[in-house]
mmCIF file of C-alpha atoms in Angstrom:
data_model
loop_
_atom_site.group_PDB
_atom_site.id
_atom_site.type_symbol
_atom_site.label_atom_id
_atom_site.label_comp_id
_atom_site.label_asym_id
_atom_site.label_seq_id
_atom_site.Cartn_x
_atom_site.Cartn_y
_atom_site.Cartn_z
ATOM 1 C CA MET A 1077 2.994 -28.194 -17.511
ATOM 2 C CA SER A 1078 -0.096 -26.583 -16.024
ATOM 3 C CA VAL A 1079 0.151 -24.326 -12.995
ATOM 4 C CA ASP A 1080 -1.944 -25.189 -9.931
ATOM 5 C CA LEU A 1081 -4.042 -22.378 -8.515
ATOM 6 C CA VAL A 1082 -6.516 -21.582 -5.763
ATOM 7 C CA LEU A 1083 -9.529 -19.309 -6.170
ATOM 8 C CA ALA A 1084 -10.602 -17.330 -3.102
ATOM 9 C CA GLY A 1085 -14.147 -16.097 -3.602
ATOM 10 C CA ALA A 1086 -15.984 -18.235 -6.132
ATOM 11 C CA ARG A 1087 -19.455 -16.713 -5.924
ATOM 12 C CA GLY A 1088 -20.634 -13.375 -7.284
ATOM 13 C CA HIS A 1089 -17.949 -12.072 -9.645
ATOM 14 C CA GLY A 1090 -15.981 -15.175 -8.710
ATOM 15 C CA ARG A 1091 -18.210 -17.128 -11.095
ATOM 16 C CA TRP A 1092 -16.544 -15.253 -13.959
ATOM 17 C CA HIS A 1093 -13.183 -16.410 -12.665
ATOM 18 C CA LEU A 1094 -14.395 -20.006 -12.491
ATOM 19 C CA GLU A 1095 -15.378 -19.889 -16.157
ATOM 20 C CA ASN A 1096 -12.094 -18.247 -17.114
ATOM 21 C CA ILE A 1097 -10.116 -20.812 -15.139
ATOM 22 C CA ARG A 1098 -12.035 -23.566 -16.923
ATOM 23 C CA ARG A 1099 -11.113 -21.969 -20.260
ATOM 24 C CA LEU A 1100 -7.436 -21.866 -19.320
ATOM 25 C CA GLN A 1101 -7.604 -25.377 -17.854
ATOM 26 C CA ASP A 1102 -8.948 -26.604 -21.192
ATOM 27 C CA LYS A 1103 -5.870 -25.005 -22.793
ATOM 28 C CA GLY A 1104 -3.706 -26.988 -20.408
ATOM 29 C CA ILE A 1105 -1.993 -24.055 -18.698
ATOM 30 C CA VAL A 1106 -3.676 -24.055 -15.264
ATOM 31 C CA ARG A 1107 -5.395 -26.499 -12.919
ATOM 32 C CA LEU A 1108 -7.911 -25.472 -10.276
ATOM 33 C CA ALA A 1109 -6.492 -27.116 -7.168
ATOM 34 C CA GLY A 1110 -8.615 -25.414 -4.530
ATOM 35 C CA ILE A 1111 -11.516 -23.099 -3.753
ATOM 36 C CA CYS A 1112 -11.664 -20.939 -0.636
ATOM 37 C CA GLU A 1113 -15.230 -20.110 0.415
ATOM 38 C CA LEU A 1114 -16.858 -19.875 3.824
ATOM 39 C CA THR A 1115 -19.508 -22.276 2.534
ATOM 40 C CA PRO A 1116 -18.261 -24.886 0.041
ATOM 41 C CA LEU A 1117 -19.566 -24.729 -3.508
ATOM 42 C CA THR A 1118 -22.099 -27.379 -4.388
ATOM 43 C CA ALA A 1119 -21.590 -29.639 -7.386
ATOM 44 C CA HIS A 1120 -24.240 -27.554 -9.178
ATOM 45 C CA GLU A 1121 -22.239 -24.339 -8.585
ATOM 46 C CA LEU A 1122 -19.001 -25.761 -9.959
ATOM 47 C CA PRO A 1123 -18.759 -25.602 -13.766
ATOM 48 C CA GLU A 1124 -18.222 -28.908 -15.534
ATOM 49 C CA GLY A 1125 -14.682 -29.751 -16.420
ATOM 50 C CA LEU A 1126 -13.012 -28.357 -13.315
ATOM 51 C CA GLY A 1127 -12.718 -31.679 -11.543
ATOM 52 C CA THR A 1128 -13.043 -31.859 -7.761
ATOM 53 C CA PRO A 1129 -10.870 -29.096 -6.310
ATOM 54 C CA GLU A 1130 -10.208 -29.153 -2.583
ATOM 55 C CA GLN A 1131 -12.433 -26.715 -0.684
ATOM 56 C CA SER A 1132 -11.742 -24.955 2.603
ATOM 57 C CA PRO A 1133 -12.647 -21.706 4.382
ATOM 58 C CA ASP A 1134 -9.016 -21.427 5.562
ATOM 59 C CA PHE A 1135 -7.081 -19.694 2.796
ATOM 60 C CA GLY A 1136 -3.617 -20.245 4.232
ATOM 61 C CA ALA A 1137 -4.230 -23.907 4.989
ATOM 62 C CA LEU A 1138 -5.624 -24.410 1.485
ATOM 63 C CA LEU A 1139 -2.518 -22.913 -0.087
ATOM 64 C CA ASP A 1140 -0.390 -25.263 2.001
ATOM 65 C CA SER A 1141 -2.395 -28.424 1.299
ATOM 66 C CA THR A 1142 -2.714 -27.833 -2.444
ATOM 67 C CA GLY A 1143 0.781 -26.536 -3.048
ATOM 68 C CA ALA A 1144 -0.770 -23.966 -5.395
ATOM 69 C CA ARG A 1145 1.594 -21.643 -7.210
ATOM 70 C CA ILE A 1146 -1.025 -18.960 -7.959
ATOM 71 C CA ALA A 1147 -3.943 -17.566 -5.969
ATOM 72 C CA VAL A 1148 -6.815 -15.615 -7.505
ATOM 73 C CA ILE A 1149 -8.401 -13.357 -4.878
ATOM 74 C CA CYS A 1150 -11.972 -12.243 -5.571
ATOM 75 C CA THR A 1151 -13.242 -11.567 -2.069
ATOM 76 C CA PRO A 1152 -14.790 -8.497 -0.365
ATOM 77 C CA ILE A 1153 -12.645 -5.387 -0.764
ATOM 78 C CA PRO A 1154 -11.578 -5.061 2.914
ATOM 79 C CA THR A 1155 -10.118 -8.598 2.877
ATOM 80 C CA HIS A 1156 -7.794 -8.079 -0.100
ATOM 81 C CA THR A 1157 -4.669 -6.925 1.717
ATOM 82 C CA ASP A 1158 -4.589 -9.595 4.418
ATOM 83 C CA LEU A 1159 -5.285 -12.410 1.957
ATOM 84 C CA ALA A 1160 -2.684 -11.085 -0.475
ATOM 85 C CA LEU A 1161 -0.072 -10.966 2.276
ATOM 86 C CA THR A 1162 -0.985 -14.488 3.403
ATOM 87 C CA ALA A 1163 -0.262 -15.702 -0.115
ATOM 88 C CA ALA A 1164 2.889 -13.595 -0.400
ATOM 89 C CA GLN A 1165 4.324 -15.000 2.814
ATOM 90 C CA LYS A 1166 3.915 -18.480 1.340
ATOM 91 C CA GLY A 1167 5.562 -17.530 -1.958
ATOM 92 C CA VAL A 1168 2.283 -17.825 -3.880
ATOM 93 C CA HIS A 1169 1.834 -15.485 -6.841
ATOM 94 C CA LEU A 1170 -1.319 -13.391 -7.157
ATOM 95 C CA LEU A 1171 -4.121 -12.178 -9.338
ATOM 96 C CA LEU A 1172 -5.838 -9.678 -7.050
ATOM 97 C CA GLU A 1173 -9.235 -8.299 -8.042
ATOM 98 C CA LYS A 1174 -9.851 -4.582 -8.301
ATOM 99 C CA PRO A 1175 -9.984 -2.372 -6.386
ATOM 100 C CA PRO A 1176 -6.804 -3.732 -4.799
ATOM 101 C CA ALA A 1177 -7.545 -2.090 -1.441
ATOM 102 C CA PRO A 1178 -10.049 0.298 0.198
ATOM 103 C CA SER A 1179 -7.420 2.883 1.202
ATOM 104 C CA TYR A 1180 -3.999 4.024 0.095
ATOM 105 C CA ALA A 1181 -2.462 2.858 3.383
ATOM 106 C CA GLU A 1182 -3.843 -0.662 2.883
ATOM 107 C CA PHE A 1183 -2.687 -0.596 -0.732
ATOM 108 C CA ARG A 1184 0.844 0.330 0.331
ATOM 109 C CA ARG A 1185 0.850 -2.389 2.981
ATOM 110 C CA MET A 1186 -0.164 -4.917 0.315
ATOM 111 C CA ALA A 1187 2.169 -3.644 -2.428
ATOM 112 C CA ASP A 1188 5.178 -3.342 -0.120
ATOM 113 C CA GLY A 1189 4.562 -6.792 1.356
ATOM 114 C CA VAL A 1190 4.249 -8.365 -2.076
ATOM 115 C CA ALA A 1191 7.436 -6.669 -3.256
ATOM 116 C CA GLU A 1192 9.349 -7.752 -0.155
ATOM 117 C CA ALA A 1193 8.207 -11.341 -0.653
ATOM 118 C CA GLY A 1194 9.371 -11.246 -4.261
ATOM 119 C CA ILE A 1195 6.193 -12.700 -5.710
ATOM 120 C CA ALA A 1196 4.421 -11.654 -8.895
ATOM 121 C CA CYS A 1197 1.168 -9.752 -8.416
ATOM 122 C CA GLN A 1198 -1.296 -8.802 -11.119
ATOM 123 C CA ILE A 1199 -4.180 -6.423 -10.336
ATOM 124 C CA GLY A 1200 -7.415 -7.412 -12.072
ATOM 125 C CA PHE A 1201 -8.111 -4.393 -14.277
ATOM 126 C CA GLN A 1202 -9.035 -6.538 -17.280
ATOM 127 C CA SER A 1203 -9.438 -3.505 -19.557
ATOM 128 C CA LEU A 1204 -5.685 -2.873 -19.255
ATOM 129 C CA GLY A 1205 -5.115 -6.185 -21.018
ATOM 130 C CA SER A 1206 -6.741 -4.752 -24.140
ATOM 131 C CA HIS A 1207 -4.357 -4.325 -27.050
ATOM 132 C CA ALA A 1208 -6.187 -1.056 -27.719
ATOM 133 C CA VAL A 1209 -4.362 0.541 -24.771
ATOM 134 C CA ALA A 1210 -0.951 0.199 -26.424
ATOM 135 C CA ALA A 1211 -2.423 1.227 -29.789
ATOM 136 C CA ILE A 1212 -3.881 4.444 -28.350
ATOM 137 C CA ARG A 1213 -0.629 5.235 -26.573
ATOM 138 C CA ARG A 1214 1.192 4.840 -29.906
ATOM 139 C CA MET A 1215 -1.270 7.219 -31.583
ATOM 140 C CA LEU A 1216 -0.625 9.793 -28.880
ATOM 141 C CA ALA A 1217 3.151 9.380 -29.151
ATOM 142 C CA GLU A 1218 2.950 9.820 -32.925
ATOM 143 C CA GLY A 1219 0.808 12.960 -32.637
ATOM 144 C CA THR A 1220 -2.139 11.406 -34.471
ATOM 145 C CA ILE A 1221 -4.581 13.740 -32.687
ATOM 146 C CA GLY A 1222 -2.097 16.500 -31.955
ATOM 147 C CA GLU A 1223 -1.156 17.462 -28.421
ATOM 148 C CA LEU A 1224 -2.925 15.696 -25.557
ATOM 149 C CA VAL A 1225 -5.448 18.067 -23.987
ATOM 150 C CA GLY A 1226 -7.164 15.795 -21.471
ATOM 151 C CA ILE A 1227 -9.020 12.527 -20.995
ATOM 152 C CA GLY A 1228 -12.643 11.924 -20.084
ATOM 153 C CA GLY A 1229 -14.434 8.805 -18.917
ATOM 154 C CA ALA A 1230 -18.150 8.060 -18.952
ATOM 155 C CA GLY A 1231 -20.073 5.245 -17.294
ATOM 156 C CA ALA A 1232 -23.862 5.277 -17.387
ATOM 157 C CA TRP A 1233 -24.963 2.003 -15.839
ATOM 158 C CA ALA A 1234 -27.957 0.753 -13.892
ATOM 159 C CA ARG A 1235 -28.222 -1.364 -10.776
ATOM 160 C CA PRO A 1236 -31.416 -2.470 -9.031
ATOM 161 C CA GLU A 1237 -31.942 -1.781 -5.353
ATOM 162 C CA SER A 1238 -31.241 -5.470 -4.704
ATOM 163 C CA TYR A 1239 -27.643 -4.881 -5.886
ATOM 164 C CA TYR A 1240 -26.991 -3.143 -2.593
ATOM 165 C CA ARG A 1241 -28.413 -6.049 -0.621
ATOM 166 C CA ARG A 1242 -26.239 -8.720 -2.241
ATOM 167 C CA ALA A 1243 -23.636 -8.605 0.540
ATOM 168 C CA PRO A 1244 -23.209 -6.821 3.892
ATOM 169 C CA TRP A 1245 -20.435 -4.617 2.449
ATOM 170 C CA ALA A 1246 -22.293 -3.614 -0.735
ATOM 171 C CA GLY A 1247 -22.871 0.121 -1.022
ATOM 172 C CA ARG A 1248 -20.933 0.802 2.167
ATOM 173 C CA ARG A 1249 -18.135 3.249 2.837
ATOM 174 C CA ARG A 1250 -17.272 1.531 6.076
ATOM 175 C CA LEU A 1251 -18.381 -1.624 7.848
ATOM 176 C CA HIS A 1252 -17.713 -2.304 11.548
ATOM 177 C CA GLY A 1253 -15.190 0.536 11.524
ATOM 178 C CA VAL A 1254 -13.271 -0.827 8.528
ATOM 179 C CA ASP A 1255 -13.004 0.990 5.187
ATOM 180 C CA VAL A 1256 -14.936 -0.540 2.288
ATOM 181 C CA ILE A 1257 -15.390 2.384 -0.185
ATOM 182 C CA ASP A 1258 -17.738 0.460 -2.480
ATOM 183 C CA GLY A 1259 -18.738 3.381 -4.708
ATOM 184 C CA ALA A 1260 -19.563 3.708 -8.396
ATOM 185 C CA LEU A 1261 -16.081 4.916 -9.348
ATOM 186 C CA THR A 1262 -14.126 2.668 -7.009
ATOM 187 C CA ASN A 1263 -15.778 -0.654 -7.840
ATOM 188 C CA PRO A 1264 -18.264 -1.247 -10.712
ATOM 189 C CA LEU A 1265 -16.879 1.560 -12.886
ATOM 190 C CA ALA A 1266 -13.332 1.490 -11.531
ATOM 191 C CA HIS A 1267 -12.138 0.376 -14.970
ATOM 192 C CA ALA A 1268 -13.178 3.733 -16.409
ATOM 193 C CA VAL A 1269 -10.925 5.526 -13.930
ATOM 194 C CA ALA A 1270 -7.962 3.164 -14.282
ATOM 195 C CA THR A 1271 -8.195 3.082 -18.075
ATOM 196 C CA ALA A 1272 -8.446 6.863 -18.413
ATOM 197 C CA LEU A 1273 -5.367 7.283 -16.222
ATOM 198 C CA ALA A 1274 -3.460 4.586 -18.102
ATOM 199 C CA LEU A 1275 -4.101 6.018 -21.567
ATOM 200 C CA GLY A 1276 -2.496 9.280 -20.526
ATOM 201 C CA GLY A 1277 0.465 7.534 -18.913
ATOM 202 C CA SER A 1278 -0.560 8.554 -15.389
ATOM 203 C CA THR A 1279 -0.533 5.195 -13.639
ATOM 204 C CA ARG A 1280 1.752 5.641 -10.647
ATOM 205 C CA ALA A 1281 0.869 7.370 -7.392
ATOM 206 C CA GLU A 1282 3.354 10.180 -7.975
ATOM 207 C CA ASP A 1283 1.645 11.026 -11.294
ATOM 208 C CA VAL A 1284 -1.371 12.435 -9.408
ATOM 209 C CA THR A 1285 -1.111 15.973 -8.052
ATOM 210 C CA GLU A 1286 -4.745 16.708 -7.160
ATOM 211 C CA VAL A 1287 -8.132 14.991 -7.117
ATOM 212 C CA GLU A 1288 -11.487 16.795 -7.043
ATOM 213 C CA THR A 1289 -14.588 14.804 -6.170
ATOM 214 C CA GLU A 1290 -18.341 15.209 -6.357
ATOM 215 C CA LEU A 1291 -20.067 12.255 -4.703
ATOM 216 C CA LEU A 1292 -23.843 11.841 -4.620
ATOM 217 C CA ARG A 1293 -26.390 9.087 -4.180
ATOM 218 C CA ALA A 1294 -29.963 8.419 -5.209
ATOM 219 C CA ASN A 1295 -30.132 5.064 -3.448
ATOM 220 C CA ASP A 1296 -30.499 4.574 0.278
ATOM 221 C CA ILE A 1297 -26.840 3.614 0.754
ATOM 222 C CA GLU A 1298 -23.668 5.031 2.307
ATOM 223 C CA SER A 1299 -21.554 5.173 -0.823
ATOM 224 C CA ASP A 1300 -21.918 7.125 -4.051
ATOM 225 C CA ASP A 1301 -23.948 5.888 -7.009
ATOM 226 C CA THR A 1302 -23.701 9.094 -9.066
ATOM 227 C CA SER A 1303 -20.310 10.737 -8.946
ATOM 228 C CA CYS A 1304 -17.470 12.372 -10.805
ATOM 229 C CA VAL A 1305 -13.784 13.001 -10.214
ATOM 230 C CA ARG A 1306 -11.236 15.243 -11.878
ATOM 231 C CA VAL A 1307 -7.588 14.323 -11.561
ATOM 232 C CA THR A 1308 -4.783 16.756 -12.254
ATOM 233 C CA THR A 1309 -1.660 14.922 -13.365
ATOM 234 C CA GLY A 1310 2.015 15.690 -13.212
ATOM 235 C CA GLN A 1311 2.054 15.558 -17.010
ATOM 236 C CA GLY A 1312 -0.049 18.699 -17.030
ATOM 237 C CA HIS A 1313 -3.381 17.379 -18.279
ATOM 238 C CA ARG A 1314 -6.657 16.589 -16.563
ATOM 239 C CA VAL A 1315 -8.626 13.363 -16.351
ATOM 240 C CA THR A 1316 -12.352 13.667 -15.598
ATOM 241 C CA VAL A 1317 -14.476 10.564 -15.089
ATOM 242 C CA ALA A 1318 -18.222 10.666 -14.483
ATOM 243 C CA ALA A 1319 -20.335 7.702 -13.512
ATOM 244 C CA THR A 1320 -23.803 6.716 -12.424
ATOM 245 C CA LEU A 1321 -25.573 3.499 -11.526
ATOM 246 C CA CYS A 1322 -28.910 5.282 -12.028
ATOM 247 C CA ALA A 1323 -28.904 5.759 -15.801
ATOM 248 C CA GLU A 1324 -32.107 6.209 -17.758
ATOM 249 C CA HIS A 1325 -30.726 4.200 -20.683
ATOM 250 C CA PRO A 1326 -27.675 2.150 -19.600
ATOM 251 C CA ASP A 1327 -24.948 1.959 -22.207
ATOM 252 C CA GLU A 1328 -21.362 0.817 -22.733
ATOM 253 C CA PRO A 1329 -18.821 2.795 -20.689
ATOM 254 C CA TYR A 1330 -16.019 4.504 -22.565
ATOM 255 C CA VAL A 1331 -12.955 6.702 -22.299
ATOM 256 C CA VAL A 1332 -12.348 9.613 -24.685
ATOM 257 C CA VAL A 1333 -8.894 11.052 -25.314
ATOM 258 C CA HIS A 1334 -8.996 14.709 -26.371
ATOM 259 C CA GLY A 1335 -6.240 16.046 -28.601
ATOM 260 C CA SER A 1336 -5.620 19.450 -30.133
ATOM 261 C CA SER A 1337 -6.642 18.122 -33.566
ATOM 262 C CA GLY A 1338 -8.870 15.119 -32.856
ATOM 263 C CA ARG A 1339 -10.149 12.588 -30.367
ATOM 264 C CA ILE A 1340 -10.018 8.872 -29.686
ATOM 265 C CA THR A 1341 -12.960 7.057 -28.075
ATOM 266 C CA PHE A 1342 -12.313 3.684 -26.473
ATOM 267 C CA TRP A 1343 -15.212 1.423 -25.450
ATOM 268 C CA TYR A 1344 -13.056 -0.606 -23.106
ATOM 269 C CA LYS A 1345 -15.377 -3.551 -22.506
ATOM 270 C CA GLN A 1346 -15.627 -4.110 -26.256
ATOM 271 C CA ASP A 1347 -11.994 -3.347 -27.169
ATOM 272 C CA ARG A 1348 -13.402 -0.946 -29.769
ATOM 273 C CA VAL A 1349 -11.728 2.313 -30.782
ATOM 274 C CA LEU A 1350 -13.011 5.266 -32.832
ATOM 275 C CA LEU A 1351 -10.432 7.715 -34.176
ATOM 276 C CA GLN A 1352 -11.703 11.133 -35.283
ATOM 277 C CA ARG A 1353 -9.237 13.742 -36.503
ATOM 278 C CA ALA A 1354 -9.038 16.827 -38.648
ATOM 279 C CA GLY A 1355 -8.815 16.171 -42.372
ATOM 280 C CA HIS A 1356 -9.771 12.488 -42.135
ATOM 281 C CA GLY A 1357 -12.936 10.446 -41.995
ATOM 282 C CA PRO A 1358 -13.731 8.496 -38.818
ATOM 283 C CA GLU A 1359 -11.773 5.262 -38.412
ATOM 284 C CA GLU A 1360 -13.072 2.440 -36.222
ATOM 285 C CA SER A 1361 -10.993 -0.535 -35.111
ATOM 286 C CA GLU A 1362 -11.398 -3.556 -32.853
ATOM 287 C CA TYR A 1363 -8.523 -5.055 -30.925
ATOM 288 C CA GLY A 1364 -7.681 -8.280 -29.172
ATOM 289 C CA ARG A 1365 -7.134 -8.692 -25.461
ATOM 290 C CA THR A 1366 -4.664 -10.535 -23.271
ATOM 291 C CA ASP A 1367 -6.297 -12.255 -20.305
ATOM 292 C CA LEU A 1368 -4.613 -11.146 -17.089
ATOM 293 C CA LEU A 1369 -4.511 -14.592 -15.482
ATOM 294 C CA GLU A 1370 -3.008 -16.065 -18.629
ATOM 295 C CA ASN A 1371 -0.477 -13.218 -18.669
ATOM 296 C CA LEU A 1372 0.448 -14.017 -15.054
ATOM 297 C CA VAL A 1373 0.970 -17.687 -15.906
ATOM 298 C CA LEU A 1374 3.119 -16.793 -18.921
ATOM 299 C CA HIS A 1375 5.090 -14.384 -16.739
ATOM 300 C CA LEU A 1376 5.939 -17.286 -14.437
ATOM 301 C CA THR A 1377 6.580 -19.882 -17.140
ATOM 302 C CA ASP A 1378 7.964 -17.862 -20.068
ATOM 303 C CA GLY A 1379 9.080 -14.571 -18.552
ATOM 304 C CA ASP A 1380 6.400 -12.373 -20.152
ATOM 305 C CA ASP A 1381 6.091 -8.902 -18.637
ATOM 306 C CA LEU A 1382 3.202 -8.430 -16.214
ATOM 307 C CA LEU A 1383 0.571 -6.067 -17.582
ATOM 308 C CA VAL A 1384 -0.872 -4.592 -14.350
ATOM 309 C CA THR A 1385 1.527 -4.566 -11.419
ATOM 310 C CA PRO A 1386 0.504 -2.964 -8.101
ATOM 311 C CA GLU A 1387 2.694 0.096 -8.700
ATOM 312 C CA GLU A 1388 0.930 0.657 -12.023
ATOM 313 C CA THR A 1389 -2.338 1.094 -10.105
ATOM 314 C CA GLY A 1390 -0.970 3.646 -7.643
ATOM 315 C CA ALA A 1391 -2.663 6.574 -9.420
ATOM 316 C CA PHE A 1392 -6.003 4.783 -9.284
ATOM 317 C CA MET A 1393 -5.496 4.221 -5.566
ATOM 318 C CA LYS A 1394 -4.846 7.946 -5.090
ATOM 319 C CA VAL A 1395 -8.328 8.490 -6.536
ATOM 320 C CA VAL A 1396 -9.756 5.862 -4.175
ATOM 321 C CA GLU A 1397 -8.049 7.648 -1.281
ATOM 322 C CA ALA A 1398 -9.506 11.012 -2.304
ATOM 323 C CA ILE A 1399 -12.975 9.448 -2.429
ATOM 324 C CA ARG A 1400 -12.365 7.836 0.983
ATOM 325 C CA LEU A 1401 -11.354 11.163 2.514
ATOM 326 C CA ALA A 1402 -14.140 13.171 0.860
ATOM 327 C CA PRO A 1403 -17.318 14.041 2.772
ATOM 328 C CA ASP A 1404 -19.904 11.267 2.711
ATOM 329 C CA PRO A 1405 -21.932 11.306 -0.518
ATOM 330 C CA ALA A 1406 -24.814 13.762 -0.463
ATOM 331 C CA PRO A 1407 -28.304 12.310 -0.957
ATOM 332 C CA LEU A 1408 -30.034 13.618 -4.044
ATOM 333 C CA PRO A 1409 -33.260 15.475 -3.311
ATOM 334 C CA ALA A 1410 -36.364 13.316 -3.655
ATOM 335 C CA GLY A 1411 -37.443 15.109 -6.821
ATOM 336 C CA ALA A 1412 -34.148 14.344 -8.567
ATOM 337 C CA TRP A 1413 -34.835 10.631 -8.963
ATOM 338 C CA HIS A 1414 -37.698 8.185 -9.358
ATOM 339 C CA LEU A 1415 -38.165 4.453 -8.989
ATOM 340 C CA LEU A 1416 -38.719 2.254 -12.040
ATOM 341 C CA ALA A 1417 -41.189 -0.141 -10.471
ATOM 342 C CA ASP A 1418 -40.794 -2.924 -13.037
ATOM 343 C CA GLU A 1419 -36.997 -2.995 -12.607
ATOM 344 C CA GLN A 1420 -36.897 -1.907 -8.955
ATOM 345 C CA ARG A 1421 -34.133 0.563 -9.622
ATOM 346 C CA ARG A 1422 -33.715 4.274 -9.103
ATOM 347 C CA VAL A 1423 -33.227 6.578 -12.090
ATOM 348 C CA VAL A 1424 -31.877 10.116 -12.189
ATOM 349 C CA PRO A 1425 -33.465 11.934 -15.157
ATOM 350 C CA GLY A 1426 -30.903 13.660 -17.349
ATOM 351 C CA VAL A 1427 -27.901 11.977 -15.778
ATOM 352 C CA ASP A 1428 -26.958 10.092 -18.969
ATOM 353 C CA GLY A 1429 -26.376 13.382 -20.769
ATOM 354 C CA LEU A 1430 -24.438 14.829 -17.847
ATOM 355 C CA VAL A 1431 -22.125 11.819 -17.722
ATOM 356 C CA ALA A 1432 -21.403 12.187 -21.444
ATOM 357 C CA ALA A 1433 -20.955 15.961 -21.138
ATOM 358 C CA ALA A 1434 -18.445 15.557 -18.309
ATOM 359 C CA ALA A 1435 -16.342 13.214 -20.456
ATOM 360 C CA ASP A 1436 -16.636 15.625 -23.406
ATOM 361 C CA THR A 1437 -15.788 18.833 -21.555
ATOM 362 C CA LEU A 1438 -13.714 17.531 -18.597
ATOM 363 C CA ALA A 1439 -16.109 19.464 -16.355
ATOM 364 C CA LEU A 1440 -17.678 18.350 -13.077
ATOM 365 C CA TYR A 1441 -21.447 17.954 -12.584
ATOM 366 C CA SER A 1442 -21.672 21.251 -10.696
ATOM 367 C CA GLU A 1443 -19.875 23.071 -13.498
ATOM 368 C CA LEU A 1444 -22.329 21.599 -16.010
ATOM 369 C CA GLY A 1445 -25.245 23.102 -14.122
ATOM 370 C CA ALA A 1446 -26.743 19.921 -12.690
ATOM 371 C CA PRO A 1447 -29.434 21.264 -10.341
ATOM 372 C CA TRP A 1448 -28.709 18.593 -7.752
ATOM 373 C CA ALA A 1449 -24.909 18.838 -7.821
ATOM 374 C CA LEU A 1450 -22.877 20.222 -4.962
ATOM 375 C CA PRO A 1451 -22.096 23.930 -5.197
ATOM 376 C CA HIS A 1452 -18.766 24.284 -6.968
ATOM 377 C CA GLY A 1453 -17.047 25.835 -3.976
ATOM 378 C CA LEU A 1454 -18.003 22.966 -1.666
ATOM 379 C CA ARG A 1455 -16.487 20.117 -3.583
ATOM 380 C CA LYS A 1456 -13.668 18.269 -1.907
ATOM 381 C CA GLU A 1457 -10.172 18.942 -3.180
ATOM 382 C CA VAL A 1458 -7.368 16.651 -2.094
ATOM 383 C CA SER A 1459 -3.779 17.537 -2.887
ATOM 384 C CA THR A 1460 -1.576 14.460 -3.048
#
């Protein structure tokens, strides 16, 4: 039997969820019973094959009227906790989009409430559904690249200036006194952070001992668009992730695992892995992926283990908290960026190489000699 669900937030990234729900509905495992949007979707906005789901701006009322067993929440970041708890109080299981919350306190309120209600909650880090994650962990356990030295992440993406005008909360650290924390590393390239932490087995909040941040911006926004973090873990290794939304030549983001006798590069959006080690030629592999909504359904119907529980994103949320507590991102000097008129986006010359170098060396921008980076001694350090 299919499981009825409600989607909260069906525009923007929610369109991806609509298509995925249609795919799973075609397989006969879910049925879209309702859509929660402030303005109802038009017939043109609703993909064919999804029927005529009930629509309402009242999430709680919609859960009641549809009797849905699952809710998919893809709404603005500051709304995640309250909507998740509304569902939890009604016994409705959750797929909650990343980042799960804008602060560690809100995350704990959500995670504790979900646990108390006894519902299943999956956090939407789709990259953690990749079968490559388990494969890389096995390689590390077997010593394929020797001892783990550290993990780097690199995300060189591009976003036009209009990206920050798509919603009132876009590019904001706070809105009307409420935390948003919509930065490069906490939202569009959050997967790089979460995946890097997961590969090294540092997923829970207590696995993080310190976070160093360097947050900058080329765009006229509050949040960071060019930033890096370095996490010190309880396992004794470091995780450095560098990101920009102002790349000269945007490319696929990746995570690189450094060992004493080799390295593993994981292009997490492609499920592609490159193994390089001493005494062997390079080996490239592609892996399958388990969809997180499908995994949630199978958890409820067949008892499958959930792949991304809230507690398994605690380390990521410690990084979000460090970014929240850090000084507001510093604007790059005018000479450090230029506008591509045909694409209406800002570009930071040389940033692509710096992002890659940070992932390669586990160093921060300032340590790599970026002329616009914060002086090393002024970066924010947060002990956790």
